[in-house]
């Protein structure tokens, strides 16, 4: 049978595989040296106790006929959607209906699957550097940089790689703030420019705010819906992965407001919410009841305090990294409202040269920025997802290196 | 922006919503009468204790730094894939590699998402009646019955609705055995005909064996790979949902053997396994660690005994239903190797007329067969997913009805 030939257009990504292989080789050759891994963006702290209690309770529910939960609603349980609407939105002045929230098994799935509701001929814009899923999920639909289906949005290196509103019309724009990989956060004015652009061009913004929990500065937005009119142009994707350590538990959500409409080939206007609901009810069967009960506990007084303590811990780490490398004279962004610190390699080193230098001389592994796109060349990403002790040690080793 | 207009080609399905609404209305009007629900195909027994223990252990793992699990492999943990390969396949004489198994959050997602790897121009064949996801996920790609992208495979009513190998060439064939909704199981000879057909026409068979655990007859196949040569033509989708009560926990798996190859537009041959791996690593982030540990326990001595006891319980129910309605002179299939009993309504009643009759006169809710396709008209589906007591009561009420 004929297969989807668009898969041939995908570039094989060996980024994390190559990082892992080089770290492994180094460790084998230097068994006495302990490498501090600051490459992969995965949480390291265990699940907070309040969430553990909720998971225990949910397991118990499953063991008794009277409290057993079989198939749940594809869109997620109301007990969770109502908490989300109240705590993540109403508390920040954003009014949403619980039926505009779609609970899922993770932000990556939602971001990837959203292409299912796009028209075939849309042109999508992605920043550079970028989270590869935005690009690859579109390539699978036949859109590439080469055929013009994917356009790179200019990112201003001098202005923290912030994406610059383009002159041309783009149908779908992917924005990630706080950004992976650069750690940059768009402020309200910058977001407003994008909302205005999308309104003018009838574009859709896919706003990935998987890292919103790391925003410390109270003047910075956590949701695109804090910008007036954004409900008419934006889908927002969020995750409990980084917020509450759910990378292994799997739970996230996507907001598709009723105001958000698009056009069918016959010219008729349709709510994107209805399309996404149909997509999810057809091709998804709800997130695990356990994960949803765990996610609900994120909003309890005890749970939210514990979650905040974990975020504070990571942010202290990323902040130490940022300040440490800056004190060494390196140019770094992020780390203050994001777990990621994005560092420009000195002396014109490439990303991989910097990677090898840090591994060999500091026993420190990073992610080469070039793995996120051509505009990431010459940079590396470090993460706050490690212990406080290792983070301090990493900064000390960097200082000894005298870059 | 332009949306995917294929969504306009989808027929709205009100099947289970309408069933629920009619049951609700009846219960409101007859508050003293208790309706026995045998419509929805969801399990009712709680999770077996061995699986509960494994879930408890997994929650405990998540609460300690040294045993915390963050992102897992997109393809699933080796501990589970190796158990699957050994217990579900090697034990039945089928040799598979653990890298040919893809653990997911459920069979519905896999069945729906598999269209991502199909070529644009493929023609798919589906039986009638049919599980609606096969049809709807293809309509979302622009294939319809009207434009010839979807063809109905003739199902022989006189031979338990078994799908008949067609004269024409189909690129993708969906087979479900034990069947939802009819409860029919294809035997080895019948499956071999399909494997031979697929080899001859270079077709892909998507074999949905979500209900394999209900097969009691030792001569019947549980896997299509029990047929020689099937690895070259078939993907098999399985689920822990019905096997072990995981409808709320979410875990299933899909097997894509290395021998299975397809063609790209440039004529080159590609392993489907590689495409599916790329699809899953790009648009999926692994099933919950808890669900995977729970699924692992299905294969423990205690877990497998408990799971078998639950299956036996459901099969006793569906068998009682089958024999009960048959004794009343109704024509029924399924129920012996499947939790579903498919009953032909007497006296030329339509599916919905039979539904109303059973609801009004027996306080019994079923699923109207017409909801699964035109060929299901005049039939209803009952399920063994209820208590033994309710099942006996349902048969008594049917007997009193004197159909």
Coordinates of N, CA and C in Angstrom, one line a residue, chain A residues 1-8 10-13 40-49 51-53 55-56 59-65 68-72 74 105 108-110 112-122 131-133 136-137 140-141 169 171-172 201-204 211 241-242 245-250 261-266 268 270-272 274-276 278-291, chain B residues 1-8 10-13 40-49 51-53 55-56 59-65 68-72 74 77 105 108-110 112-113 115-122 131-133 136-137 140-141 169 171-172 201-204 211 241-242 245-250 261-266 268 270-272 274-276 278-291:
Chain A
X1 N 0.8 -1.2 0.0 CA 0.0 0.0 0.0 C 0.9 1.3 0.0
X2 N 0.3 2.3 -0.4 CA 1.0 3.6 -0.4 C 1.0 4.2 1.0
X3 N 2.1 4.7 1.4 CA 2.3 5.3 2.7 C 2.4 6.8 2.5
X4 N 2.3 7.5 3.6 CA 2.4 9.0 3.7 C 3.8 9.4 3.3
X5 N 4.1 9.8 2.1 CA 5.4 10.2 1.7 C 6.0 11.4 2.3
X6 N 5.1 12.2 3.0 CA 5.6 13.3 3.7 C 6.6 13.0 4.8
X7 N 6.5 11.7 5.2 CA 7.5 11.3 6.3 C 8.9 11.3 5.7
X8 N 9.1 11.2 4.4 CA 10.4 11.3 3.8 C 11.0 12.7 3.9
X10 N 10.8 14.5 6.6 CA 11.3 14.8 8.0 C 12.8 14.6 8.1
X11 N 13.4 15.5 8.8 CA 14.8 15.3 9.1 C 14.9 14.4 10.3
X12 N 15.8 13.4 10.2 CA 16.0 12.5 11.4 C 16.6 13.4 12.5
X13 N 16.1 13.3 13.7 CA 16.6 14.1 14.8 C 17.4 13.2 15.7
X40 N 18.5 17.3 29.2 CA 17.1 17.0 29.0 C 16.1 17.8 29.8
X41 N 15.0 18.3 29.2 CA 14.1 19.2 30.0 C 13.1 18.4 30.7
X42 N 13.5 17.5 31.6 CA 12.6 16.7 32.4 C 12.7 17.0 33.9
X43 N 11.6 17.0 34.6 CA 11.6 17.3 36.0 C 12.4 16.3 36.8
X44 N 12.8 16.6 37.9 CA 13.6 15.7 38.7 C 13.1 15.5 40.1
X45 N 12.3 16.4 40.6 CA 11.7 16.3 42.0 C 10.6 15.3 42.0
X46 N 10.4 14.5 43.0 CA 9.3 13.6 43.1 C 7.9 14.4 43.1
X47 N 6.9 13.6 42.9 CA 5.5 14.2 42.9 C 5.2 14.7 44.4
X48 N 4.6 15.9 44.5 CA 4.3 16.4 45.8 C 3.3 15.4 46.6
X49 N 3.4 15.5 47.9 CA 2.7 14.5 48.7 C 1.1 14.7 48.5
X51 N -0.4 15.4 45.9 CA -0.8 14.7 44.6 C -0.7 13.2 44.8
X52 N 0.3 12.8 45.5 CA 0.4 11.4 45.9 C -0.8 10.9 46.6
X53 N -1.3 11.7 47.6 CA -2.5 11.3 48.3 C -3.7 11.1 47.4
X55 N -3.6 10.5 44.2 CA -3.4 9.3 43.3 C -3.7 8.0 44.1
X56 N -3.3 8.0 45.4 CA -3.7 6.8 46.2 C -5.2 6.7 46.3
X59 N -6.6 5.3 43.1 CA -6.3 3.9 43.0 C -7.4 3.1 43.8
X60 N -7.6 3.6 45.0 CA -8.6 3.0 45.9 C -10.0 3.0 45.2
X61 N -10.3 4.1 44.6 CA -11.6 4.2 43.9 C -11.7 3.1 42.9
X62 N -10.6 2.8 42.2 CA -10.7 1.8 41.1 C -10.8 0.4 41.7
X63 N -10.6 0.2 43.0 CA -10.6 -1.2 43.5 C -12.0 -1.6 44.1
X64 N -12.9 -0.7 44.1 CA -14.3 -1.0 44.6 C -15.3 -0.7 43.6
X65 N -16.3 -1.6 43.5 CA -17.4 -1.5 42.5 C -18.1 -0.2 42.5
X68 N -15.6 2.6 41.3 CA -14.8 2.3 40.1 C -15.1 3.3 39.0
X69 N -14.1 3.7 38.2 CA -14.3 4.6 37.1 C -13.9 4.0 35.8
X70 N -14.8 3.8 34.9 CA -14.5 3.2 33.6 C -14.2 4.3 32.6
X71 N -14.7 4.3 31.4 CA -14.5 5.4 30.4 C -15.0 6.7 31.1
X72 N -14.1 7.7 31.0 CA -14.5 9.0 31.4 C -14.9 9.8 30.2
X74 N -14.4 12.1 27.1 CA -13.2 12.4 26.2 C -12.6 13.7 26.5
X105 N -3.8 13.7 27.6 CA -2.7 13.0 28.2 C -1.4 13.8 28.0
X108 N 2.2 17.7 24.4 CA 2.9 17.3 23.1 C 1.9 16.7 22.2
X109 N 1.0 15.8 22.7 CA 0.0 15.2 21.9 C -1.0 16.2 21.3
X110 N -1.4 17.2 22.1 CA -2.3 18.2 21.6 C -1.7 19.0 20.5
X112 N 0.7 18.3 18.6 CA 0.9 17.5 17.4 C -0.4 17.2 16.7
X113 N -1.4 16.9 17.5 CA -2.7 16.5 16.9 C -3.5 17.7 16.3
X114 N -3.2 18.9 16.7 CA -4.0 20.0 16.3 C -4.0 20.2 14.8
X115 N -2.9 19.7 14.1 CA -2.9 19.8 12.6 C -4.1 19.1 12.0
X116 N -4.7 18.2 12.7 CA -5.9 17.5 12.2 C -7.0 18.4 11.8
X117 N -7.1 19.5 12.4 CA -8.2 20.4 12.1 C -7.8 21.6 11.2
X118 N -6.6 21.6 10.8 CA -6.1 22.7 9.8 C -6.6 22.4 8.4
X119 N -6.9 23.4 7.6 CA -7.1 23.2 6.2 C -5.8 22.8 5.6
X120 N -5.9 22.1 4.4 CA -4.7 21.6 3.8 C -3.7 22.6 3.4
X121 N -4.3 23.8 2.9 CA -3.4 24.8 2.3 C -2.9 25.9 3.2
X122 N -3.0 25.7 4.5 CA -2.6 26.8 5.4 C -1.1 26.9 5.4
X131 N 10.7 24.5 19.3 CA 10.4 23.1 19.7 C 10.0 22.3 18.5
X132 N 10.8 21.2 18.2 CA 10.7 20.5 16.9 C 9.3 20.0 16.6
X133 N 8.4 19.8 17.6 CA 7.1 19.2 17.3 C 6.2 20.1 16.4
X136 N 7.7 19.3 12.8 CA 7.5 18.0 12.3 C 6.1 17.5 12.1
X137 N 5.2 18.0 13.0 CA 3.8 17.6 12.9 C 3.2 18.2 11.6
X140 N 4.6 16.3 8.4 CA 3.8 15.1 8.2 C 2.5 15.4 7.4
X141 N 2.1 16.6 7.4 CA 0.9 17.0 6.6 C 1.3 17.5 5.2
X169 N 1.2 37.4 5.4 CA 0.1 36.7 6.1 C 0.5 35.3 6.4
X171 N -1.2 31.8 8.3 CA -2.5 31.3 8.8 C -2.4 30.8 10.2
X172 N -1.3 30.1 10.5 CA -1.2 29.6 11.9 C 0.2 30.0 12.4
X201 N -5.2 39.4 10.1 CA -5.0 38.4 9.0 C -5.9 37.2 9.2
X202 N -6.8 37.2 10.2 CA -7.6 36.1 10.5 C -6.7 34.8 10.7
X203 N -5.7 35.0 11.4 CA -4.7 33.9 11.7 C -5.1 33.2 13.0
X204 N -4.6 32.0 13.1 CA -4.8 31.3 14.4 C -3.4 31.3 15.1
X211 N 5.1 26.2 30.1 CA 6.0 26.6 31.2 C 5.5 27.8 32.0
X241 N 2.9 18.8 33.3 CA 4.3 18.1 33.3 C 5.3 18.9 34.0
X242 N 5.5 20.1 33.6 CA 6.5 20.9 34.2 C 6.0 21.6 35.5
X245 N 5.2 18.2 37.9 CA 6.0 17.0 37.8 C 5.3 15.8 37.2
X246 N 4.4 16.1 36.2 CA 3.6 15.0 35.6 C 4.2 14.4 34.3
X247 N 5.5 14.6 34.1 CA 6.0 14.1 32.8 C 5.8 12.6 32.7
X248 N 5.8 11.9 33.8 CA 5.5 10.4 33.8 C 4.1 10.1 34.0
X249 N 3.3 11.0 34.5 CA 1.9 10.7 34.8 C 0.9 11.0 33.6
X250 N 1.3 12.0 32.8 CA 0.6 12.4 31.6 C -0.7 13.1 31.9
X261 N -13.2 31.1 15.6 CA -13.8 30.6 14.4 C -12.9 30.5 13.2
X262 N -13.2 29.6 12.3 CA -12.4 29.5 11.1 C -13.4 29.2 9.9
X263 N -12.8 29.0 8.8 CA -13.6 29.0 7.6 C -13.5 27.6 6.9
X264 N -14.6 27.1 6.4 CA -14.6 25.8 5.7 C -14.4 26.2 4.2
X265 N -14.2 25.2 3.4 CA -13.9 25.4 1.9 C -15.1 26.1 1.3
X266 N -16.3 25.8 1.8 CA -17.5 26.4 1.2 C -17.8 27.8 1.8
X268 N -18.3 28.7 4.8 CA -19.0 28.8 6.1 C -18.1 28.9 7.3
X270 N -17.0 28.2 11.1 CA -17.2 27.1 12.1 C -16.4 27.4 13.3
X271 N -16.9 27.0 14.5 CA -16.2 27.1 15.7 C -15.1 26.0 15.8
X272 N -13.8 26.4 16.0 CA -12.8 25.4 16.1 C -13.0 24.5 17.3
X274 N -15.7 23.1 18.2 CA -16.5 22.0 17.7 C -15.7 20.9 16.9
X275 N -14.8 21.4 16.1 CA -13.9 20.5 15.4 C -13.0 19.8 16.3
X276 N -12.5 20.5 17.3 CA -11.5 19.8 18.2 C -12.3 18.8 19.1
X278 N -14.9 17.1 18.1 CA -15.1 15.9 17.3 C -13.8 15.1 17.1
X279 N -12.7 15.8 16.9 CA -11.4 15.1 16.8 C -11.2 14.3 18.0
X280 N -11.3 14.9 19.2 CA -11.0 14.2 20.4 C -12.0 13.1 20.7
X281 N -13.3 13.3 20.5 CA -14.2 12.2 20.8 C -14.0 11.0 19.8
X282 N -13.5 11.3 18.6 CA -13.3 10.2 17.6 C -11.9 9.5 17.9
X283 N -10.9 10.2 18.2 CA -9.5 9.7 18.2 C -8.9 9.7 19.5
X284 N -9.6 9.9 20.6 CA -9.0 10.0 21.9 C -10.1 9.4 22.9
X285 N -9.6 8.9 24.0 CA -10.6 8.3 24.9 C -10.5 8.8 26.4
X286 N -10.0 10.0 26.5 CA -9.9 10.6 27.8 C -8.5 10.3 28.5
X287 N -8.1 11.2 29.3 CA -6.9 11.0 30.1 C -7.2 10.0 31.3
X288 N -6.2 9.4 31.8 CA -6.4 8.4 32.9 C -7.1 9.1 34.1
X289 N -8.0 8.4 34.7 CA -8.7 8.9 35.8 C -7.7 9.2 36.9
X290 N -6.7 8.4 37.1 CA -5.7 8.7 38.1 C -5.0 10.0 37.9
X291 N -4.6 10.2 36.7 CA -3.9 11.5 36.3 C -4.8 12.7 36.6
Chain B
X1 N -8.7 31.6 9.4 CA -7.9 30.6 8.7 C -8.8 29.5 8.1
X2 N -8.3 28.8 7.2 CA -9.1 27.6 6.6 C -8.9 26.4 7.5
X3 N -10.1 25.8 7.7 CA -10.1 24.6 8.5 C -10.2 23.3 7.6
X4 N -10.1 22.2 8.2 CA -10.2 20.9 7.5 C -11.7 20.7 7.2
X5 N -12.0 20.9 6.0 CA -13.4 20.8 5.5 C -14.0 19.4 5.6
X6 N -13.1 18.4 5.6 CA -13.5 17.0 5.7 C -14.4 16.8 6.9
X7 N -14.2 17.6 7.9 CA -15.1 17.5 9.1 C -16.6 17.7 8.8
X8 N -16.8 18.4 7.7 CA -18.2 18.6 7.3 C -18.8 17.3 6.8
X10 N -18.5 14.4 8.1 CA -18.8 13.5 9.2 C -20.2 13.6 9.6
X11 N -20.8 12.4 9.8 CA -22.2 12.4 10.3 C -22.2 12.5 11.8
X12 N -23.0 13.4 12.3 CA -23.1 13.5 13.8 C -23.6 12.2 14.3
X13 N -22.9 11.7 15.4 CA -23.4 10.5 16.0 C -24.1 10.8 17.3
X40 N -23.9 0.4 26.9 CA -22.5 0.8 26.7 C -21.5 -0.3 27.0
X41 N -20.5 -0.4 26.1 CA -19.5 -1.5 26.2 C -18.4 -1.1 27.2
X42 N -18.7 -0.8 28.4 CA -17.7 -0.5 29.4 C -17.7 -1.5 30.5
X43 N -16.5 -1.8 31.0 CA -16.4 -2.8 32.1 C -17.1 -2.3 33.3
X44 N -17.4 -3.2 34.2 CA -18.1 -2.8 35.5 C -17.4 -3.3 36.7
X45 N -16.6 -4.4 36.6 CA -15.9 -4.9 37.7 C -14.7 -4.0 38.1
X46 N -14.4 -3.9 39.4 CA -13.3 -3.1 39.8 C -12.0 -3.7 39.3
X47 N -10.9 -2.9 39.4 CA -9.6 -3.4 39.0 C -9.2 -4.5 40.0
X48 N -8.6 -5.6 39.4 CA -8.1 -6.7 40.3 C -7.1 -6.2 41.3
X49 N -7.0 -6.9 42.4 CA -6.2 -6.5 43.5 C -4.7 -6.5 43.1
X51 N -3.4 -5.7 40.3 CA -3.1 -4.5 39.6 C -3.2 -3.3 40.5
X52 N -4.1 -3.3 41.5 CA -4.2 -2.3 42.5 C -2.8 -2.2 43.2
X53 N -2.3 -3.3 43.6 CA -1.0 -3.3 44.3 C 0.1 -2.7 43.4
X55 N -0.3 -0.5 41.0 CA -0.6 0.9 40.9 C -0.1 1.6 42.2
X56 N -0.4 1.0 43.4 CA 0.1 1.6 44.6 C 1.6 1.7 44.6
X59 N 2.7 4.5 42.4 CA 2.5 5.8 43.0 C 3.6 6.1 44.0
X60 N 3.9 5.1 44.8 CA 5.0 5.2 45.8 C 6.4 5.5 45.0
X61 N 6.6 4.9 43.9 CA 7.8 5.2 43.1 C 7.9 6.7 42.8
X62 N 6.7 7.3 42.5 CA 6.7 8.7 42.1 C 6.9 9.6 43.2
X63 N 6.8 9.1 44.4 CA 7.0 10.0 45.6 C 8.4 10.1 46.2
X64 N 9.3 9.4 45.6 CA 10.7 9.4 46.1 C 11.6 9.7 44.9
X65 N 12.6 10.6 45.2 CA 13.6 11.0 44.2 C 14.2 9.8 43.5
X68 N 11.5 8.0 41.3 CA 10.6 8.9 40.5 C 10.8 8.6 39.0
X69 N 9.8 8.5 38.2 CA 9.8 8.3 36.8 C 9.3 9.6 36.0
X70 N 10.1 10.2 35.3 CA 9.7 11.4 34.5 C 9.2 10.8 33.1
X71 N 9.6 11.5 32.0 CA 9.3 11.1 30.7 C 9.8 9.6 30.5
X72 N 8.9 8.8 30.0 CA 9.3 7.4 29.7 C 9.5 7.3 28.2
X74 N 8.7 6.9 24.5 CA 7.4 7.1 23.7 C 6.8 5.7 23.4
X77 N 7.6 1.4 28.2 CA 8.7 0.8 28.9 C 9.0 -0.7 28.5
X105 N -1.8 4.9 25.1 CA -2.9 5.2 26.1 C -4.2 4.6 25.7
X108 N -8.2 3.0 21.0 CA -9.0 3.9 20.1 C -8.0 5.0 19.6
X109 N -7.1 5.5 20.4 CA -6.2 6.5 19.9 C -5.3 5.9 18.7
X110 N -4.8 4.7 18.9 CA -4.0 4.1 17.9 C -4.8 3.8 16.6
X112 N -7.3 5.4 15.6 CA -7.6 6.7 15.0 C -6.4 7.3 14.4
X113 N -5.3 7.2 15.1 CA -4.0 7.9 14.6 C -3.3 7.2 13.5
X115 N -4.2 6.5 10.6 CA -4.4 7.2 9.3 C -3.2 8.1 9.0
X116 N -2.5 8.6 10.0 CA -1.4 9.5 9.8 C -0.3 8.9 8.9
X117 N -0.2 7.6 8.9 CA 0.9 7.0 8.0 C 0.4 6.5 6.7
X118 N -0.9 6.6 6.4 CA -1.5 6.2 5.1 C -1.1 7.2 4.0
X119 N -1.0 6.7 2.8 CA -0.9 7.5 1.6 C -2.3 8.2 1.4
X120 N -2.2 9.4 0.8 CA -3.4 10.2 0.6 C -4.5 9.4 -0.2
X121 N -4.1 8.6 -1.1 CA -5.0 8.1 -2.1 C -5.4 6.7 -1.8
X122 N -5.2 6.2 -0.6 CA -5.5 4.8 -0.3 C -7.0 4.6 -0.3
X131 N -17.3 -0.6 14.0 CA -16.9 0.4 15.1 C -16.7 1.7 14.4
X132 N -17.4 2.8 14.7 CA -17.4 4.0 14.0 C -16.1 4.7 13.8
X133 N -15.1 4.4 14.7 CA -13.8 5.1 14.6 C -13.1 4.8 13.3
X136 N -14.8 7.2 10.8 CA -14.7 8.7 11.0 C -13.3 9.1 10.9
X137 N -12.3 8.3 11.3 CA -10.9 8.8 11.3 C -10.5 8.9 9.8
X140 N -12.1 12.1 8.2 CA -11.3 13.3 8.5 C -10.1 13.5 7.5
X141 N -9.7 12.4 6.9 CA -8.7 12.5 5.8 C -9.2 12.8 4.5
X169 N -9.6 -4.5 -5.3 CA -8.5 -4.2 -4.5 C -8.7 -3.1 -3.5
X171 N -6.8 -1.1 -0.3 CA -5.4 -0.8 0.3 C -5.3 -1.1 1.7
X172 N -6.4 -0.7 2.5 CA -6.4 -0.9 3.9 C -7.7 -1.6 4.3
X201 N -2.8 -8.5 -2.9 CA -3.1 -7.1 -3.3 C -2.2 -6.1 -2.6
X202 N -1.2 -6.6 -1.9 CA -0.3 -5.7 -1.2 C -1.1 -4.7 -0.3
X203 N -2.1 -5.3 0.4 CA -3.0 -4.5 1.3 C -2.4 -4.5 2.7
X204 N -2.9 -3.6 3.5 CA -2.6 -3.6 4.9 C -3.9 -4.0 5.7
X211 N -10.7 -7.4 22.0 CA -11.5 -8.3 22.8 C -11.0 -9.7 22.8
X241 N -8.1 -2.4 28.1 CA -9.4 -1.9 28.6 C -10.4 -3.0 29.0
X242 N -10.6 -3.9 28.0 CA -11.6 -4.9 28.3 C -11.0 -6.1 28.9
X245 N -9.9 -4.3 32.6 CA -10.7 -3.3 33.3 C -10.0 -1.9 33.2
X246 N -9.2 -1.6 32.2 CA -8.4 -0.4 32.1 C -9.1 0.7 31.4
X247 N -10.4 0.7 31.2 CA -11.1 1.7 30.4 C -10.8 3.1 31.0
X248 N -10.7 3.2 32.3 CA -10.4 4.5 33.0 C -8.9 4.7 33.3
X249 N -8.1 3.6 33.1 CA -6.7 3.8 33.4 C -5.9 4.1 32.1
X250 N -6.4 3.7 31.0 CA -5.8 4.0 29.7 C -4.5 3.3 29.4
X261 N 5.9 -3.8 5.2 CA 6.4 -2.7 4.4 C 5.4 -2.1 3.4
X262 N 5.6 -0.9 3.1 CA 4.7 -0.2 2.2 C 5.6 0.6 1.2
X263 N 4.9 1.4 0.4 CA 5.6 2.1 -0.7 C 5.4 3.6 -0.6
X264 N 6.5 4.3 -0.8 CA 6.4 5.8 -0.9 C 6.1 6.2 -2.3
X265 N 5.8 7.5 -2.4 CA 5.4 8.0 -3.8 C 6.6 7.8 -4.8
X266 N 7.8 7.8 -4.3 CA 8.9 7.6 -5.3 C 9.2 6.1 -5.5
X268 N 10.0 3.8 -3.4 CA 10.8 3.1 -2.4 C 10.0 2.4 -1.4
X270 N 9.4 1.1 2.4 CA 9.7 1.5 3.8 C 8.9 0.6 4.8
X271 N 9.6 0.4 5.9 CA 9.0 -0.3 7.0 C 7.9 0.6 7.7
X272 N 6.7 0.1 7.8 CA 5.6 0.8 8.5 C 6.0 1.1 10.0
X274 N 8.9 1.9 11.1 CA 9.7 3.1 11.2 C 8.8 4.4 11.2
X275 N 7.8 4.3 10.3 CA 6.9 5.5 10.2 C 6.1 5.6 11.5
X276 N 5.6 4.5 12.0 CA 4.8 4.6 13.2 C 5.6 5.1 14.4
X278 N 8.2 7.1 14.2 CA 8.4 8.5 14.0 C 7.1 9.3 14.4
X279 N 5.9 8.7 14.0 CA 4.7 9.4 14.4 C 4.5 9.5 15.9
X280 N 4.8 8.4 16.5 CA 4.6 8.3 18.0 C 5.7 9.2 18.7
X281 N 6.9 9.2 18.3 CA 7.9 10.0 19.0 C 7.6 11.5 18.7
X282 N 7.0 11.8 17.7 CA 6.7 13.2 17.4 C 5.4 13.7 18.1
X283 N 4.4 12.9 18.1 CA 3.1 13.4 18.5 C 2.5 12.6 19.7
X284 N 3.4 11.9 20.4 CA 2.9 11.2 21.6 C 4.1 11.2 22.6
X285 N 3.8 11.1 23.9 CA 4.8 11.2 24.9 C 4.8 10.0 25.9
X286 N 4.3 8.9 25.4 CA 4.3 7.7 26.3 C 3.1 7.6 27.1
X287 N 2.7 6.4 27.5 CA 1.6 6.2 28.4 C 2.0 6.4 29.8
X288 N 1.1 6.7 30.7 CA 1.4 6.9 32.1 C 2.2 5.8 32.7
X289 N 3.2 6.2 33.5 CA 4.0 5.2 34.2 C 3.1 4.3 35.0
X290 N 2.1 4.9 35.7 CA 1.2 4.1 36.5 C 0.5 3.1 35.7
X291 N -0.1 3.5 34.6 CA -0.8 2.5 33.8 C 0.1 1.4 33.3

